[in-house]
Tab-separated table of C-alpha atoms in Angstrom:
chain	number	residue	atom	x	y	z
A	1	MET	CA	0.864	-46.425	-48.885
A	2	GLY	CA	-2.521	-47.636	-50.618
A	3	ALA	CA	-5.839	-47.526	-49.306
A	4	ALA	CA	-5.715	-50.526	-47.529
A	5	GLU	CA	-2.781	-49.619	-45.456
A	6	ALA	CA	-4.382	-46.180	-44.636
A	7	ILE	CA	-7.542	-48.231	-43.330
A	8	VAL	CA	-5.418	-50.197	-41.237
A	9	LEU	CA	-3.593	-47.461	-39.611
A	10	GLY	CA	-6.916	-45.574	-39.502
A	11	LEU	CA	-8.702	-48.404	-37.389
A	12	VAL	CA	-5.346	-48.553	-35.327
A	13	GLN	CA	-5.384	-44.894	-34.450
A	14	GLY	CA	-9.061	-44.934	-33.590
A	15	LEU	CA	-8.751	-48.091	-31.597
A	16	THR	CA	-5.883	-46.905	-29.509
A	17	GLU	CA	-6.404	-43.043	-29.180
A	18	PHE	CA	-8.445	-43.303	-26.084
A	19	LEU	CA	-7.277	-46.308	-24.583
A	20	PRO	CA	-4.046	-46.165	-22.208
A	21	VAL	CA	-1.914	-47.886	-24.614
A	22	SER	CA	-0.436	-45.358	-26.713
A	23	SER	CA	-1.755	-44.777	-30.181
A	24	SER	CA	1.455	-43.174	-31.520
A	25	ALA	CA	3.243	-46.300	-30.522
A	26	HIS	CA	1.124	-48.641	-32.141
A	27	LEU	CA	1.212	-46.449	-35.509
A	28	ARG	CA	4.895	-46.464	-35.307
A	29	ILE	CA	5.026	-50.475	-34.927
A	30	VAL	CA	2.022	-51.466	-37.255
A	31	GLY	CA	3.106	-49.049	-39.975
A	32	GLU	CA	6.744	-50.814	-40.291
A	33	LEU	CA	5.023	-54.361	-40.105
A	34	ILE	CA	2.896	-53.685	-42.788
A	35	GLY	CA	5.638	-52.385	-44.699
A	36	GLN	CA	4.960	-48.428	-44.625
A	37	ALA	CA	8.098	-48.145	-42.317
A	38	ASP	CA	7.479	-45.623	-39.729
A	39	PRO	CA	4.619	-43.092	-41.148
A	40	GLY	CA	5.771	-40.486	-38.992
A	41	ALA	CA	4.735	-37.731	-36.414
A	42	ALA	CA	2.854	-35.662	-39.045
A	43	PHE	CA	1.079	-38.571	-40.230
A	44	THR	CA	0.199	-39.195	-36.754
A	45	ALA	CA	-0.822	-35.893	-35.661
A	46	ILE	CA	-3.131	-35.533	-38.807
A	47	THR	CA	-4.971	-38.466	-38.193
A	48	GLN	CA	-5.456	-37.407	-34.263
A	49	ILE	CA	-7.799	-34.723	-35.792
A	50	GLY	CA	-10.202	-37.801	-36.870
A	51	THR	CA	-10.030	-39.017	-33.285
A	52	GLU	CA	-10.579	-35.443	-31.473
A	53	THR	CA	-13.474	-34.783	-34.231
A	54	ALA	CA	-14.849	-37.950	-32.344
A	55	VAL	CA	-14.528	-36.161	-28.910
A	56	LEU	CA	-15.855	-33.112	-30.140
A	57	LEU	CA	-19.101	-35.135	-31.231
A	58	TYR	CA	-19.353	-37.205	-28.210
A	59	PHE	CA	-18.709	-34.414	-25.484
A	60	ARG	CA	-20.622	-31.642	-27.844
A	61	ARG	CA	-23.134	-30.839	-25.177
A	62	ASP	CA	-20.294	-30.470	-22.355
A	63	ILE	CA	-18.212	-28.448	-24.755
A	64	ALA	CA	-21.111	-26.264	-26.074
A	65	ARG	CA	-21.905	-25.462	-22.150
A	66	ILE	CA	-18.258	-24.934	-21.238
A	67	CYS	CA	-17.964	-22.631	-24.219
A	68	THR	CA	-20.853	-20.534	-23.453
A	69	ALA	CA	-20.028	-20.384	-19.916
A	70	TRP	CA	-16.750	-19.067	-20.624
A	71	TRP	CA	-17.813	-16.768	-23.147
A	72	ARG	CA	-20.634	-15.132	-20.722
A	73	ALA	CA	-17.585	-14.751	-17.920
A	74	VAL	CA	-15.234	-13.173	-20.311
A	75	ARG	CA	-17.780	-10.621	-21.368
A	76	GLY	CA	-18.907	-10.213	-17.936
A	77	ASP	CA	-17.495	-7.602	-15.170
A	78	HIS	CA	-13.733	-7.950	-15.188
A	79	GLY	CA	-13.437	-6.402	-11.851
A	80	THR	CA	-10.909	-7.903	-8.952
A	81	ASP	CA	-13.392	-10.328	-7.640
A	82	LEU	CA	-12.601	-13.660	-8.946
A	83	ARG	CA	-16.555	-14.606	-9.105
A	84	ALA	CA	-16.996	-11.706	-11.047
A	85	ARG	CA	-14.650	-12.324	-13.497
A	86	MET	CA	-16.042	-15.826	-13.616
A	87	GLY	CA	-19.523	-14.258	-14.251
A	88	ALA	CA	-21.197	-14.848	-11.352
A	89	PRO	CA	-22.751	-12.700	-8.891
A	90	GLU	CA	-20.849	-11.763	-5.734
A	91	GLY	CA	-21.146	-14.398	-3.168
A	92	ALA	CA	-22.542	-16.991	-5.643
A	93	PRO	CA	-20.843	-19.899	-6.206
A	94	LEU	CA	-18.071	-19.924	-9.262
A	95	ASP	CA	-19.518	-21.138	-12.391
A	96	ARG	CA	-17.773	-24.579	-13.042
A	97	ASP	CA	-18.242	-24.676	-16.598
A	98	ALA	CA	-16.468	-21.229	-16.986
A	99	LEU	CA	-13.871	-22.594	-14.538
A	100	MET	CA	-13.246	-25.654	-16.642
A	101	ALA	CA	-12.735	-23.631	-20.017
A	102	TRP	CA	-9.792	-21.868	-17.949
A	103	PHE	CA	-8.654	-24.997	-16.546
A	104	ILE	CA	-8.326	-26.541	-20.078
A	105	ALA	CA	-6.498	-23.477	-21.178
A	106	LEU	CA	-4.060	-23.938	-18.274
A	107	GLY	CA	-3.505	-27.561	-18.638
A	108	SER	CA	-2.953	-27.051	-22.189
A	109	ILE	CA	0.267	-25.178	-21.710
A	110	PRO	CA	2.831	-27.698	-20.507
A	111	ILE	CA	2.578	-29.621	-23.953
A	112	VAL	CA	2.479	-26.623	-26.185
A	113	VAL	CA	5.744	-25.597	-24.406
A	114	LEU	CA	7.462	-28.941	-24.369
A	115	GLY	CA	6.168	-29.793	-27.910
A	116	LEU	CA	7.760	-26.741	-29.466
A	117	ALA	CA	10.988	-27.332	-27.178
A	118	PHE	CA	11.646	-30.992	-28.075
A	119	LYS	CA	9.747	-30.826	-31.760
A	120	ASN	CA	12.980	-32.257	-33.679
A	121	SER	CA	13.174	-35.079	-30.909
A	122	ILE	CA	9.490	-35.802	-31.325
A	123	GLU	CA	9.913	-36.183	-35.148
A	124	SER	CA	13.114	-38.426	-34.751
A	125	SER	CA	14.895	-39.848	-31.436
A	126	PHE	CA	11.497	-39.965	-29.402
A	127	ARG	CA	9.998	-42.809	-32.167
A	128	ASN	CA	13.088	-44.933	-31.446
A	129	LEU	CA	11.447	-48.569	-30.321
A	130	TRP	CA	13.685	-49.297	-27.941
A	131	LEU	CA	12.463	-46.249	-26.043
A	132	ILE	CA	8.890	-47.161	-26.902
A	133	VAL	CA	9.470	-50.867	-25.195
A	134	LEU	CA	10.679	-48.979	-22.075
A	135	THR	CA	7.673	-46.368	-21.915
A	136	LEU	CA	5.026	-49.348	-22.477
A	137	ILE	CA	6.605	-50.931	-19.711
A	138	VAL	CA	7.442	-48.276	-17.126
A	139	PHE	CA	4.062	-46.215	-17.802
A	140	GLY	CA	2.016	-49.246	-17.837
A	141	LEU	CA	3.158	-50.269	-14.601
A	142	ILE	CA	2.667	-46.584	-12.875
A	143	LEU	CA	-0.799	-46.878	-14.268
A	144	GLY	CA	-1.691	-50.108	-12.644
A	145	TRP	CA	-0.079	-48.613	-9.392
A	146	ALA	CA	-2.141	-45.680	-9.528
A	147	ASP	CA	-5.308	-47.475	-10.201
A	148	ARG	CA	-4.537	-49.519	-7.179
A	149	VAL	CA	-3.760	-46.815	-4.693
A	150	GLY	CA	-5.487	-43.905	-5.937
A	151	ALA	CA	-8.577	-42.703	-3.742
A	152	LYS	CA	-10.955	-42.298	-6.662
A	153	HIS	CA	-13.151	-39.972	-4.597
A	154	ARG	CA	-12.911	-36.537	-6.478
A	155	SER	CA	-15.192	-35.389	-9.171
A	156	LEU	CA	-14.350	-32.807	-11.983
A	157	ASP	CA	-16.249	-30.131	-9.736
A	158	GLU	CA	-13.304	-30.601	-7.117
A	159	LEU	CA	-10.628	-29.607	-9.882
A	160	THR	CA	-8.180	-26.859	-9.035
A	161	PRO	CA	-5.825	-24.942	-11.039
A	162	ARG	CA	-2.807	-26.884	-9.266
A	163	HIS	CA	-4.308	-30.118	-10.343
A	164	ALA	CA	-4.903	-28.730	-14.066
A	165	VAL	CA	-1.240	-28.054	-14.339
A	166	ALA	CA	-0.420	-31.458	-13.172
A	167	PHE	CA	-2.812	-32.773	-15.550
A	168	GLY	CA	-1.031	-30.928	-18.355
A	169	PHE	CA	2.427	-32.040	-17.370
A	170	ALA	CA	0.799	-35.359	-17.531
A	171	GLN	CA	-0.485	-35.055	-20.831
A	172	SER	CA	2.860	-33.810	-22.102
A	173	LEU	CA	4.660	-36.879	-21.651
A	174	ALA	CA	2.581	-38.296	-24.357
A	175	LEU	CA	5.129	-36.352	-26.718
A	176	ILE	CA	7.021	-39.585	-26.326
A	177	PRO	CA	5.273	-42.587	-28.250
A	178	GLY	CA	4.508	-45.315	-25.635
A	179	VAL	CA	3.513	-43.049	-22.626
A	180	SER	CA	-0.004	-42.558	-23.973
A	181	ARG	CA	-1.783	-39.444	-23.615
A	182	SER	CA	-4.977	-40.734	-21.985
A	183	GLY	CA	-2.730	-43.160	-19.900
A	184	GLY	CA	-0.823	-40.386	-18.772
A	185	THR	CA	-3.704	-38.028	-17.794
A	186	ILE	CA	-5.723	-40.809	-16.417
A	187	THR	CA	-2.565	-41.976	-14.123
A	188	ALA	CA	-2.150	-38.180	-12.959
A	189	GLY	CA	-6.035	-38.250	-12.065
A	190	LEU	CA	-5.930	-41.440	-10.130
A	191	LEU	CA	-2.975	-40.229	-7.960
A	192	LEU	CA	-4.640	-37.103	-7.330
A	193	GLY	CA	-7.592	-38.774	-5.827
A	194	TYR	CA	-10.211	-38.502	-8.931
A	195	THR	CA	-12.488	-41.281	-9.921
A	196	ARG	CA	-11.789	-43.285	-13.398
A	197	GLU	CA	-14.475	-41.744	-14.799
A	198	ALA	CA	-13.891	-38.169	-14.024
A	199	ALA	CA	-9.806	-38.566	-14.978
A	200	ALA	CA	-10.962	-40.226	-18.346
A	201	ARG	CA	-13.626	-37.418	-19.193
A	202	TYR	CA	-11.001	-34.419	-18.011
A	203	SER	CA	-8.368	-36.350	-20.207
A	204	PHE	CA	-10.459	-36.417	-23.180
A	205	LEU	CA	-11.574	-32.825	-22.810
A	206	LEU	CA	-7.960	-31.703	-22.093
A	207	ALA	CA	-6.681	-33.297	-25.313
A	208	VAL	CA	-8.978	-31.226	-27.717
A	209	PRO	CA	-7.304	-27.883	-27.787
A	210	ALA	CA	-3.777	-29.400	-28.146
A	211	VAL	CA	-4.309	-32.486	-30.512
A	212	LEU	CA	-6.478	-30.445	-33.052
A	213	ALA	CA	-3.715	-27.419	-33.062
A	214	SER	CA	-1.123	-30.295	-33.393
A	215	GLY	CA	-2.812	-31.779	-36.300
A	216	LEU	CA	-4.156	-28.780	-37.726
A	217	TYR	CA	-0.433	-27.234	-37.926
A	218	GLU	CA	1.063	-30.453	-39.236
A	219	LEU	CA	-2.127	-30.519	-41.933
A	220	ALA	CA	-0.933	-26.748	-43.095
A	221	LYS	CA	2.739	-27.481	-42.761
A	222	SER	CA	2.521	-30.629	-45.057
A	223	VAL	CA	0.206	-28.793	-47.605
A	224	GLY	CA	2.344	-29.442	-51.146
A	225	ASP	CA	4.490	-32.110	-49.497
A	226	PHE	CA	1.974	-35.139	-49.252
A	227	GLY	CA	3.239	-38.106	-50.887
A	228	LYS	CA	7.208	-36.553	-51.510
A	229	GLY	CA	10.196	-37.870	-49.987
A	230	GLY	CA	8.346	-41.253	-48.472
A	231	THR	CA	5.579	-39.267	-46.928
A	232	PRO	CA	1.984	-40.390	-47.171
A	233	GLY	CA	-0.249	-38.914	-49.847
A	234	LEU	CA	-3.336	-36.611	-48.914
A	235	GLY	CA	-5.565	-39.336	-49.967
A	236	VAL	CA	-4.520	-41.938	-47.879
A	237	THR	CA	-4.131	-39.725	-44.849
A	238	LEU	CA	-7.627	-38.513	-45.171
A	239	ILE	CA	-9.017	-41.991	-45.566
A	240	ALA	CA	-7.072	-42.970	-42.242
A	241	THR	CA	-8.348	-39.812	-40.536
A	242	VAL	CA	-11.893	-40.602	-41.469
A	243	VAL	CA	-11.573	-44.013	-40.390
A	244	ALA	CA	-9.866	-42.957	-37.245
A	245	PHE	CA	-12.995	-40.650	-36.685
A	246	ALA	CA	-15.598	-43.626	-36.773
A	247	VAL	CA	-13.662	-46.175	-35.060
A	248	GLY	CA	-12.829	-43.510	-32.381
A	249	TYR	CA	-16.265	-42.653	-31.466
A	250	VAL	CA	-17.279	-46.196	-30.946
A	251	VAL	CA	-14.226	-46.825	-28.632
A	252	ILE	CA	-15.140	-43.656	-26.506
A	253	ILE	CA	-18.348	-45.059	-25.536
A	254	ALA	CA	-17.198	-48.600	-24.813
A	255	PHE	CA	-14.095	-47.203	-22.782
A	256	LEU	CA	-16.180	-44.925	-20.563
A	257	ARG	CA	-18.858	-47.825	-19.856
A	258	LEU	CA	-15.852	-50.399	-19.416
A	259	ILE	CA	-13.843	-48.249	-16.750
A	260	SER	CA	-17.102	-47.404	-14.862
A	261	THR	CA	-16.940	-51.301	-13.477
A	262	HIS	CA	-13.408	-52.541	-14.532
A	263	SER	CA	-9.805	-51.484	-13.472
A	264	PHE	CA	-7.389	-50.662	-15.752
A	265	ILE	CA	-5.057	-54.034	-14.996
A	266	PRO	CA	-5.918	-55.601	-18.668
A	267	PHE	CA	-4.473	-52.297	-20.353
A	268	VAL	CA	-1.456	-52.726	-18.011
A	269	VAL	CA	-0.884	-56.398	-19.133
A	270	TYR	CA	-1.528	-55.895	-22.617
A	271	ARG	CA	1.151	-52.751	-22.685
A	272	ILE	CA	3.642	-55.213	-21.064
A	273	VAL	CA	2.764	-58.160	-23.513
A	274	LEU	CA	2.939	-55.805	-26.506
A	275	ALA	CA	6.350	-54.348	-24.971
A	276	LEU	CA	7.772	-57.744	-24.984
A	277	VAL	CA	6.587	-58.653	-28.605
A	278	VAL	CA	8.305	-55.719	-29.904
A	279	VAL	CA	11.720	-56.733	-28.200
A	280	VAL	CA	11.483	-60.071	-29.869
A	281	LEU	CA	10.503	-58.446	-33.143
A	282	LEU	CA	13.559	-56.278	-32.885
A	283	LEU	CA	15.753	-58.721	-31.874
A	284	THR	CA	14.897	-61.060	-34.940
A	285	GLY	CA	15.227	-58.314	-37.311
A	286	ALA	CA	11.394	-57.995	-37.965
A	287	LEU	CA	11.552	-54.429	-36.819
A	288	ASP	CA	14.139	-51.811	-37.203
A	289	ALA	CA	14.605	-49.770	-33.764
A	290	VAL	CA	15.399	-46.410	-35.575
A	291	GLY	CA	12.938	-47.004	-38.658
A	292	ALA	CA	12.779	-44.644	-41.716
A	293	ALA	CA	10.648	-41.864	-40.402
A	294	PRO	CA	9.485	-39.738	-43.647
A	295	VAL	CA	10.059	-36.023	-43.112
A	296	ALA	CA	7.918	-33.345	-44.915
A	297	GLY	CA	9.483	-30.547	-46.817
């Protein structure tokens, strides 16, 4: 992989990570079309460090407030009263920022457990393009249905432990390329009655621990293996990650503004069209369903 290909894949990652269209599916498809075969799950995870850094920058005030409130809570009274454990006086409202930290931690458990349980499949069979075609269409239609029937009246102040777990399981579906991390969690949020903006904001915040942990793990695991056995080199991986960060930051701003006044139907249509294009490319031999995913180590 050269610098030009790395820039292309970085652009793809940055453009698609936060949209409900599946960045991992796009990297799988575009990577092969530009002659890089399947760039692999490790490359995908590492470049996501760039887009999650964009989340940290955009939501820096929210994240700082949440972390500060959580730290105050854990240093406070650890008695039996829930409000005391959350750092608030007895009878006072719960500290929503401290609760948000716990909800994000709770919602991150499913993807950690399932990610470890299905690690081998994530790096191999889940990346089959026929499966990606199916997930693009099915979960696109579910997103459109959720956007149409969702009540859209709840704010993040109404988040509960049960809802946090539901968001977490929805996020874990994105272990299969084509589902989309933001698409899955936003769909869950809409079905639970949250507004488009609330579902999207929580989706972005929820992704931070899991995606950064996955990316840093793959980065540490790949040290010494970059450029070997068909894996992309360290230099081009860093180029793609930096490009993904810059593009991803712009996409966050545009996406949050867009969904405040528009539905998700254009994304549903795009997913279906992309799936049909992939079917044509598979049937004509332009794409290989299995591909040649590089494996580090």
